[in-house]
């Protein structure tokens, strides 16, 4: 008897272990094992779902007449339950489609949420239990989630053998790759053309200072140019702050100590003057003064080789970043290719800036400066990669650099600290855009499940970030300053730009495979998200253009992303003529064309839209 008790206790222990393993999905469920069926080890498994005994899975078994003298409940009841569950699923899917279409149509007329799309009403379709959603999606949604967009990018080879590559995420560049007019010829003596071959007699500070002094403006004018950069351009990229310009570099430039000035510090302040001249609203974006200071800066940088072990410094990185900003703002270049190269060079030279400088016990001012420069470079690197479709230089896993102190933070009316636009931009790029860029700039195709996860990250971030508006912030964020309004607009554009890039691939899939009504496609969420983001992006730019046109006309990235948004809106108007979305999309397209005609002087608009896209979209409306 004692032996039998020990055996019985051991069998109970083994049975308990089997139950635990079944609950974890490690072995087949009890019912599949009894019937010798293949089990997918999900809870409930597909076999139990198909046979209508989900409640038994994983450890229960059906009672049969042979073993316990009782019957399982009659099959018709299970069939009725399955039919009702299917109806509930179909109704929930129908509700989602109607909500999506209502959301799109309403967003074209009002920025407010439609009353029928309130949180309480959106929860109506939540009666479907999680287990039912899981089982119902196994046969359909899993296939959709595994679908991917495979694009190898574009490789263009000229007759002379010159190559240009654009990755899968490249947008306006791919529209313009067919041909650009050559960039404008320099308006002053081009020091840059010979900067690699400067004679040895020139390679001393005295000759360099003589040339610089001969072209320097008055100190008052130089201060105005620095203010123009800080007020009009720095919201976009700020590798150098006011304190370094006004307290360290500018005073030395107009003093007797200019000969002792490091040549790359000299190059930095000259490039700041160049960016300021490009941002001077009293001058054209592409003007002689900006080009002159750019050439002088490049000449000063060439006085010390960047290829030597001690050739580059933090000032060198700052100068190259400002050089890229100069090209973006002035409109001198007709392509992003030169800008991509100069910014990539800055990333290469940014030695160990991705490691927090406090580790080396540097002076606090230098610690904050290095942190600020690195995160500005990080943001530039990520958005540059997204625009060109090429891998970024910095990987988040290799970075331990902390954020710089947010000295520009403000207080709202309730006394809460509100992050500055620069800090918000950095956080958004690190915590949101970085993941999308790493996915879309990779050689591995992006699945639809990954797209939906990126969409969730974007939406979740916007929920917990408090951003001051010009109406509610204190006096340090004044409504009457155009640059303040522009920073405020830019912060709100980041989210829509990210949504467009994340969803545009599957937007095209929905449009091509379901042209009569893309909202019926498995990619309806991407279709509506890309369309909504495009409408909002064009709407913000359109409403502020007349007020801020001298500033907006200088912003290459805004026009590049707006061109992508116009193509998306135009595609809906052209291919969905039988859909109720066609009419609102056609109206948005008309507004976009009118906006671009006002900005015809910008090279992106002139070459990318008017020469390539505008004729086809205009003819499609006729």
PDB file of C-alpha atoms in Angstrom, residues 66-274:
ATOM      1  CA  UNK A  66     -17.520   5.691 -23.617  1.00  0.00           C
ATOM      2  CA  UNK A  67     -15.464   6.954 -20.710  1.00  0.00           C
ATOM      3  CA  UNK A  68     -17.961   8.701 -18.431  1.00  0.00           C
ATOM      4  CA  UNK A  69     -21.382   7.876 -19.771  1.00  0.00           C
ATOM      5  CA  UNK A  70     -22.181  11.523 -20.578  1.00  0.00           C
ATOM      6  CA  UNK A  71     -22.321  13.419 -23.827  1.00  0.00           C
ATOM      7  CA  UNK A  72     -20.739  16.678 -24.782  1.00  0.00           C
ATOM      8  CA  UNK A  73     -23.291  19.473 -25.278  1.00  0.00           C
ATOM      9  CA  UNK A  74     -24.908  19.199 -28.664  1.00  0.00           C
ATOM     10  CA  UNK A  75     -22.985  20.585 -31.613  1.00  0.00           C
ATOM     11  CA  UNK A  76     -25.693  23.023 -32.844  1.00  0.00           C
ATOM     12  CA  UNK A  77     -25.173  25.200 -29.762  1.00  0.00           C
ATOM     13  CA  UNK A  78     -21.456  25.414 -30.520  1.00  0.00           C
ATOM     14  CA  UNK A  79     -22.200  26.239 -34.140  1.00  0.00           C
ATOM     15  CA  UNK A  80     -24.551  29.041 -33.042  1.00  0.00           C
ATOM     16  CA  UNK A  81     -21.891  30.398 -30.712  1.00  0.00           C
ATOM     17  CA  UNK A  82     -19.325  30.361 -33.511  1.00  0.00           C
ATOM     18  CA  UNK A  83     -21.734  32.090 -35.881  1.00  0.00           C
ATOM     19  CA  UNK A  84     -22.469  34.837 -33.339  1.00  0.00           C
ATOM     20  CA  UNK A  85     -18.794  35.330 -32.648  1.00  0.00           C
ATOM     21  CA  UNK A  86     -18.141  35.710 -36.362  1.00  0.00           C
ATOM     22  CA  UNK A  87     -20.916  38.267 -36.656  1.00  0.00           C
ATOM     23  CA  UNK A  88     -19.481  40.284 -33.781  1.00  0.00           C
ATOM     24  CA  UNK A  89     -16.058  40.276 -35.451  1.00  0.00           C
ATOM     25  CA  UNK A  90     -17.534  41.404 -38.768  1.00  0.00           C
ATOM     26  CA  UNK A  91     -19.493  44.174 -37.070  1.00  0.00           C
ATOM     27  CA  UNK A  92     -16.403  45.364 -35.216  1.00  0.00           C
ATOM     28  CA  UNK A  93     -14.418  45.494 -38.464  1.00  0.00           C
ATOM     29  CA  UNK A  94     -17.239  47.359 -40.169  1.00  0.00           C
ATOM     30  CA  UNK A  95     -17.305  49.903 -37.339  1.00  0.00           C
ATOM     31  CA  UNK A  96     -13.552  50.447 -37.703  1.00  0.00           C
ATOM     32  CA  UNK A  97     -13.881  51.149 -41.423  1.00  0.00           C
ATOM     33  CA  UNK A  98     -16.700  53.615 -40.876  1.00  0.00           C
ATOM     34  CA  UNK A  99     -14.695  55.373 -38.145  1.00  0.00           C
ATOM     35  CA  UNK A 100     -11.663  55.633 -40.436  1.00  0.00           C
ATOM     36  CA  UNK A 101     -13.667  57.136 -43.275  1.00  0.00           C
ATOM     37  CA  UNK A 102     -15.456  59.561 -40.963  1.00  0.00           C
ATOM     38  CA  UNK A 103     -12.122  60.594 -39.430  1.00  0.00           C
ATOM     39  CA  UNK A 104     -10.610  61.312 -42.853  1.00  0.00           C
ATOM     40  CA  UNK A 105     -13.594  63.258 -44.189  1.00  0.00           C
ATOM     41  CA  UNK A 106     -13.956  65.298 -41.001  1.00  0.00           C
ATOM     42  CA  UNK A 107     -10.217  66.146 -40.847  1.00  0.00           C
ATOM     43  CA  UNK A 108     -10.528  67.889 -44.223  1.00  0.00           C
ATOM     44  CA  UNK A 109     -12.950  70.450 -42.770  1.00  0.00           C
ATOM     45  CA  UNK A 110     -12.092  70.786 -39.073  1.00  0.00           C
ATOM     46  CA  UNK A 111      -9.110  70.089 -36.803  1.00  0.00           C
ATOM     47  CA  UNK A 112     -11.481  69.094 -33.965  1.00  0.00           C
ATOM     48  CA  UNK A 113     -12.508  65.530 -33.152  1.00  0.00           C
ATOM     49  CA  UNK A 114     -15.895  64.511 -34.524  1.00  0.00           C
ATOM     50  CA  UNK A 115     -18.481  63.868 -31.748  1.00  0.00           C
ATOM     51  CA  UNK A 116     -19.011  60.321 -33.008  1.00  0.00           C
ATOM     52  CA  UNK A 117     -15.283  59.628 -32.565  1.00  0.00           C
ATOM     53  CA  UNK A 118     -15.141  60.324 -28.840  1.00  0.00           C
ATOM     54  CA  UNK A 119     -13.316  57.885 -26.578  1.00  0.00           C
ATOM     55  CA  UNK A 120     -16.576  56.545 -25.108  1.00  0.00           C
ATOM     56  CA  UNK A 121     -18.037  55.719 -28.499  1.00  0.00           C
ATOM     57  CA  UNK A 122     -14.780  54.265 -29.790  1.00  0.00           C
ATOM     58  CA  UNK A 123     -14.978  51.687 -27.005  1.00  0.00           C
ATOM     59  CA  UNK A 124     -18.270  50.290 -28.345  1.00  0.00           C
ATOM     60  CA  UNK A 125     -16.469  47.774 -30.502  1.00  0.00           C
ATOM     61  CA  UNK A 126     -14.284  46.709 -27.571  1.00  0.00           C
ATOM     62  CA  UNK A 127     -16.843  44.046 -26.560  1.00  0.00           C
ATOM     63  CA  UNK A 128     -14.812  41.534 -28.511  1.00  0.00           C
ATOM     64  CA  UNK A 129     -12.653  39.697 -26.013  1.00  0.00           C
ATOM     65  CA  UNK A 130      -8.914  39.487 -26.421  1.00  0.00           C
ATOM     66  CA  UNK A 131      -8.993  35.726 -26.914  1.00  0.00           C
ATOM     67  CA  UNK A 132     -11.533  36.032 -29.721  1.00  0.00           C
ATOM     68  CA  UNK A 133      -9.457  38.695 -31.439  1.00  0.00           C
ATOM     69  CA  UNK A 134      -6.377  36.506 -31.209  1.00  0.00           C
ATOM     70  CA  UNK A 135      -8.078  33.439 -32.663  1.00  0.00           C
ATOM     71  CA  UNK A 136      -9.865  35.376 -35.389  1.00  0.00           C
ATOM     72  CA  UNK A 137      -6.669  37.015 -36.597  1.00  0.00           C
ATOM     73  CA  UNK A 138      -4.622  33.844 -36.882  1.00  0.00           C
ATOM     74  CA  UNK A 139      -5.940  32.958 -40.305  1.00  0.00           C
ATOM     75  CA  UNK A 140      -5.968  36.502 -41.749  1.00  0.00           C
ATOM     76  CA  UNK A 141      -4.088  39.194 -39.841  1.00  0.00           C
ATOM     77  CA  UNK A 142      -0.978  37.130 -39.372  1.00  0.00           C
ATOM     78  CA  UNK A 143      -0.683  36.975 -43.138  1.00  0.00           C
ATOM     79  CA  UNK A 144      -1.180  40.742 -43.416  1.00  0.00           C
ATOM     80  CA  UNK A 145       1.343  41.487 -40.667  1.00  0.00           C
ATOM     81  CA  UNK A 146       3.931  39.357 -42.443  1.00  0.00           C
ATOM     82  CA  UNK A 147       3.545  41.243 -45.726  1.00  0.00           C
ATOM     83  CA  UNK A 148       6.306  43.673 -46.523  1.00  0.00           C
ATOM     84  CA  UNK A 149       7.384  46.297 -49.000  1.00  0.00           C
ATOM     85  CA  UNK A 150      10.627  45.345 -50.690  1.00  0.00           C
ATOM     86  CA  UNK A 151      12.374  48.265 -52.345  1.00  0.00           C
ATOM     87  CA  UNK A 152      16.046  48.336 -53.220  1.00  0.00           C
ATOM     88  CA  UNK A 153      16.190  52.096 -53.772  1.00  0.00           C
ATOM     89  CA  UNK A 154      17.437  53.874 -56.886  1.00  0.00           C
ATOM     90  CA  UNK A 155      20.934  53.818 -58.397  1.00  0.00           C
ATOM     91  CA  UNK A 156      21.645  56.447 -61.053  1.00  0.00           C
ATOM     92  CA  UNK A 157      24.833  56.289 -63.127  1.00  0.00           C
ATOM     93  CA  UNK A 158      25.771  59.209 -65.373  1.00  0.00           C
ATOM     94  CA  UNK A 159      27.511  58.919 -68.734  1.00  0.00           C
ATOM     95  CA  UNK A 160      30.793  59.769 -67.035  1.00  0.00           C
ATOM     96  CA  UNK A 161      30.406  56.959 -64.509  1.00  0.00           C
ATOM     97  CA  UNK A 162      29.355  59.140 -61.548  1.00  0.00           C
ATOM     98  CA  UNK A 163      26.983  57.263 -59.252  1.00  0.00           C
ATOM     99  CA  UNK A 164      24.157  58.414 -56.989  1.00  0.00           C
ATOM    100  CA  UNK A 165      22.249  56.070 -54.707  1.00  0.00           C
ATOM    101  CA  UNK A 166      18.928  56.725 -52.996  1.00  0.00           C
ATOM    102  CA  UNK A 167      17.577  54.255 -50.462  1.00  0.00           C
ATOM    103  CA  UNK A 168      14.002  53.076 -50.143  1.00  0.00           C
ATOM    104  CA  UNK A 169      12.990  55.990 -47.904  1.00  0.00           C
ATOM    105  CA  UNK A 170      14.287  58.671 -50.311  1.00  0.00           C
ATOM    106  CA  UNK A 171      11.371  60.830 -51.429  1.00  0.00           C
ATOM    107  CA  UNK A 172      11.806  64.092 -53.300  1.00  0.00           C
ATOM    108  CA  UNK A 173      15.286  63.168 -54.447  1.00  0.00           C
ATOM    109  CA  UNK A 174      13.852  60.170 -56.299  1.00  0.00           C
ATOM    110  CA  UNK A 175      11.370  62.463 -58.032  1.00  0.00           C
ATOM    111  CA  UNK A 176      14.144  64.823 -59.053  1.00  0.00           C
ATOM    112  CA  UNK A 177      16.881  62.348 -59.930  1.00  0.00           C
ATOM    113  CA  UNK A 178      16.016  62.548 -63.623  1.00  0.00           C
ATOM    114  CA  UNK A 179      17.960  65.747 -63.935  1.00  0.00           C
ATOM    115  CA  UNK A 180      18.913  69.040 -62.334  1.00  0.00           C
ATOM    116  CA  UNK A 181      20.375  72.163 -63.804  1.00  0.00           C
ATOM    117  CA  UNK A 182      23.930  72.745 -62.563  1.00  0.00           C
ATOM    118  CA  UNK A 183      24.267  74.823 -59.373  1.00  0.00           C
ATOM    119  CA  UNK A 184      24.738  78.526 -59.720  1.00  0.00           C
ATOM    120  CA  UNK A 185      28.258  79.825 -60.276  1.00  0.00           C
ATOM    121  CA  UNK A 186      29.890  81.548 -57.309  1.00  0.00           C
ATOM    122  CA  UNK A 187      29.138  85.235 -57.122  1.00  0.00           C
ATOM    123  CA  UNK A 188      32.545  86.197 -55.727  1.00  0.00           C
ATOM    124  CA  UNK A 189      36.099  84.953 -56.135  1.00  0.00           C
ATOM    125  CA  UNK A 190      35.891  81.253 -55.342  1.00  0.00           C
ATOM    126  CA  UNK A 191      38.491  80.599 -52.652  1.00  0.00           C
ATOM    127  CA  UNK A 192      36.928  77.168 -52.164  1.00  0.00           C
ATOM    128  CA  UNK A 193      37.960  75.907 -55.593  1.00  0.00           C
ATOM    129  CA  UNK A 194      41.618  75.817 -54.545  1.00  0.00           C
ATOM    130  CA  UNK A 195      41.341  75.189 -50.810  1.00  0.00           C
ATOM    131  CA  UNK A 196      43.046  71.790 -51.013  1.00  0.00           C
ATOM    132  CA  UNK A 197      45.979  73.254 -52.924  1.00  0.00           C
ATOM    133  CA  UNK A 198      46.699  76.494 -51.105  1.00  0.00           C
ATOM    134  CA  UNK A 199      50.377  77.407 -51.582  1.00  0.00           C
ATOM    135  CA  UNK A 200      52.638  76.952 -48.566  1.00  0.00           C
ATOM    136  CA  UNK A 201      53.269  80.695 -48.428  1.00  0.00           C
ATOM    137  CA  UNK A 202      49.552  81.150 -47.667  1.00  0.00           C
ATOM    138  CA  UNK A 203      49.555  78.562 -44.927  1.00  0.00           C
ATOM    139  CA  UNK A 204      50.173  80.922 -42.052  1.00  0.00           C
ATOM    140  CA  UNK A 205      47.791  82.878 -39.934  1.00  0.00           C
ATOM    141  CA  UNK A 206      49.038  86.286 -40.987  1.00  0.00           C
ATOM    142  CA  UNK A 207      48.113  85.835 -44.649  1.00  0.00           C
ATOM    143  CA  UNK A 208      44.793  84.278 -43.701  1.00  0.00           C
ATOM    144  CA  UNK A 209      43.961  87.129 -41.301  1.00  0.00           C
ATOM    145  CA  UNK A 210      44.791  89.715 -43.960  1.00  0.00           C
ATOM    146  CA  UNK A 211      42.387  88.114 -46.399  1.00  0.00           C
ATOM    147  CA  UNK A 212      39.644  87.774 -43.775  1.00  0.00           C
ATOM    148  CA  UNK A 213      40.037  91.347 -42.530  1.00  0.00           C
ATOM    149  CA  UNK A 214      39.774  92.644 -46.060  1.00  0.00           C
ATOM    150  CA  UNK A 215      36.295  91.165 -46.380  1.00  0.00           C
ATOM    151  CA  UNK A 216      34.918  91.548 -42.853  1.00  0.00           C
ATOM    152  CA  UNK A 217      31.874  93.781 -42.397  1.00  0.00           C
ATOM    153  CA  UNK A 218      31.621  96.221 -39.525  1.00  0.00           C
ATOM    154  CA  UNK A 219      31.177  94.709 -36.087  1.00  0.00           C
ATOM    155  CA  UNK A 220      27.632  96.064 -35.994  1.00  0.00           C
ATOM    156  CA  UNK A 221      26.793  94.271 -39.246  1.00  0.00           C
ATOM    157  CA  UNK A 222      28.445  91.083 -38.007  1.00  0.00           C
ATOM    158  CA  UNK A 223      26.298  91.213 -34.874  1.00  0.00           C
ATOM    159  CA  UNK A 224      23.199  91.643 -37.049  1.00  0.00           C
ATOM    160  CA  UNK A 225      24.152  88.578 -39.071  1.00  0.00           C
ATOM    161  CA  UNK A 226      24.643  86.521 -35.915  1.00  0.00           C
ATOM    162  CA  UNK A 227      21.238  87.642 -34.646  1.00  0.00           C
ATOM    163  CA  UNK A 228      19.714  86.705 -38.006  1.00  0.00           C
ATOM    164  CA  UNK A 229      21.094  83.196 -37.623  1.00  0.00           C
ATOM    165  CA  UNK A 230      19.932  82.860 -34.017  1.00  0.00           C
ATOM    166  CA  UNK A 231      16.429  84.210 -34.682  1.00  0.00           C
ATOM    167  CA  UNK A 232      15.651  82.782 -38.110  1.00  0.00           C
ATOM    168  CA  UNK A 233      17.783  79.682 -38.678  1.00  0.00           C
ATOM    169  CA  UNK A 234      18.802  78.159 -35.340  1.00  0.00           C
ATOM    170  CA  UNK A 235      15.342  76.647 -34.726  1.00  0.00           C
ATOM    171  CA  UNK A 236      16.170  74.223 -37.525  1.00  0.00           C
ATOM    172  CA  UNK A 237      19.732  73.363 -36.493  1.00  0.00           C
ATOM    173  CA  UNK A 238      21.667  74.903 -33.606  1.00  0.00           C
ATOM    174  CA  UNK A 239      25.193  73.458 -33.324  1.00  0.00           C
ATOM    175  CA  UNK A 240      26.385  76.745 -31.773  1.00  0.00           C
ATOM    176  CA  UNK A 241      24.672  78.788 -29.083  1.00  0.00           C
ATOM    177  CA  UNK A 242      24.465  82.490 -28.436  1.00  0.00           C
ATOM    178  CA  UNK A 243      27.003  82.443 -25.589  1.00  0.00           C
ATOM    179  CA  UNK A 244      29.761  80.946 -27.727  1.00  0.00           C
ATOM    180  CA  UNK A 245      29.083  83.381 -30.575  1.00  0.00           C
ATOM    181  CA  UNK A 246      28.671  86.616 -28.667  1.00  0.00           C
ATOM    182  CA  UNK A 247      31.051  86.032 -25.749  1.00  0.00           C
ATOM    183  CA  UNK A 248      33.870  83.938 -27.211  1.00  0.00           C
ATOM    184  CA  UNK A 249      34.177  84.124 -30.999  1.00  0.00           C
ATOM    185  CA  UNK A 250      32.845  87.469 -32.209  1.00  0.00           C
ATOM    186  CA  UNK A 251      34.816  89.644 -29.750  1.00  0.00           C
ATOM    187  CA  UNK A 252      38.088  87.927 -30.723  1.00  0.00           C
ATOM    188  CA  UNK A 253      37.319  88.329 -34.446  1.00  0.00           C
ATOM    189  CA  UNK A 254      37.291  92.122 -33.995  1.00  0.00           C
ATOM    190  CA  UNK A 255      40.240  92.350 -31.614  1.00  0.00           C
ATOM    191  CA  UNK A 256      44.015  92.360 -31.820  1.00  0.00           C
ATOM    192  CA  UNK A 257      44.033  88.698 -30.718  1.00  0.00           C
ATOM    193  CA  UNK A 258      42.711  87.419 -34.025  1.00  0.00           C
ATOM    194  CA  UNK A 259      46.186  86.157 -34.935  1.00  0.00           C
ATOM    195  CA  UNK A 260      46.138  83.833 -31.930  1.00  0.00           C
ATOM    196  CA  UNK A 261      42.693  82.536 -32.848  1.00  0.00           C
ATOM    197  CA  UNK A 262      42.513  78.838 -33.760  1.00  0.00           C
ATOM    198  CA  UNK A 263      41.932  78.581 -37.504  1.00  0.00           C
ATOM    199  CA  UNK A 264      38.928  76.291 -37.050  1.00  0.00           C
ATOM    200  CA  UNK A 265      37.421  78.669 -34.494  1.00  0.00           C
ATOM    201  CA  UNK A 266      37.874  81.372 -37.121  1.00  0.00           C
ATOM    202  CA  UNK A 267      36.235  79.112 -39.677  1.00  0.00           C
ATOM    203  CA  UNK A 268      33.319  78.560 -37.289  1.00  0.00           C
ATOM    204  CA  UNK A 269      32.529  82.237 -36.737  1.00  0.00           C
ATOM    205  CA  UNK A 270      32.823  82.914 -40.482  1.00  0.00           C
ATOM    206  CA  UNK A 271      30.397  80.073 -41.209  1.00  0.00           C
ATOM    207  CA  UNK A 272      28.048  81.523 -38.614  1.00  0.00           C
ATOM    208  CA  UNK A 273      28.137  84.825 -40.505  1.00  0.00           C
ATOM    209  CA  UNK A 274      27.415  82.893 -43.693  1.00  0.00           C
TER     210      UNK A 274
END
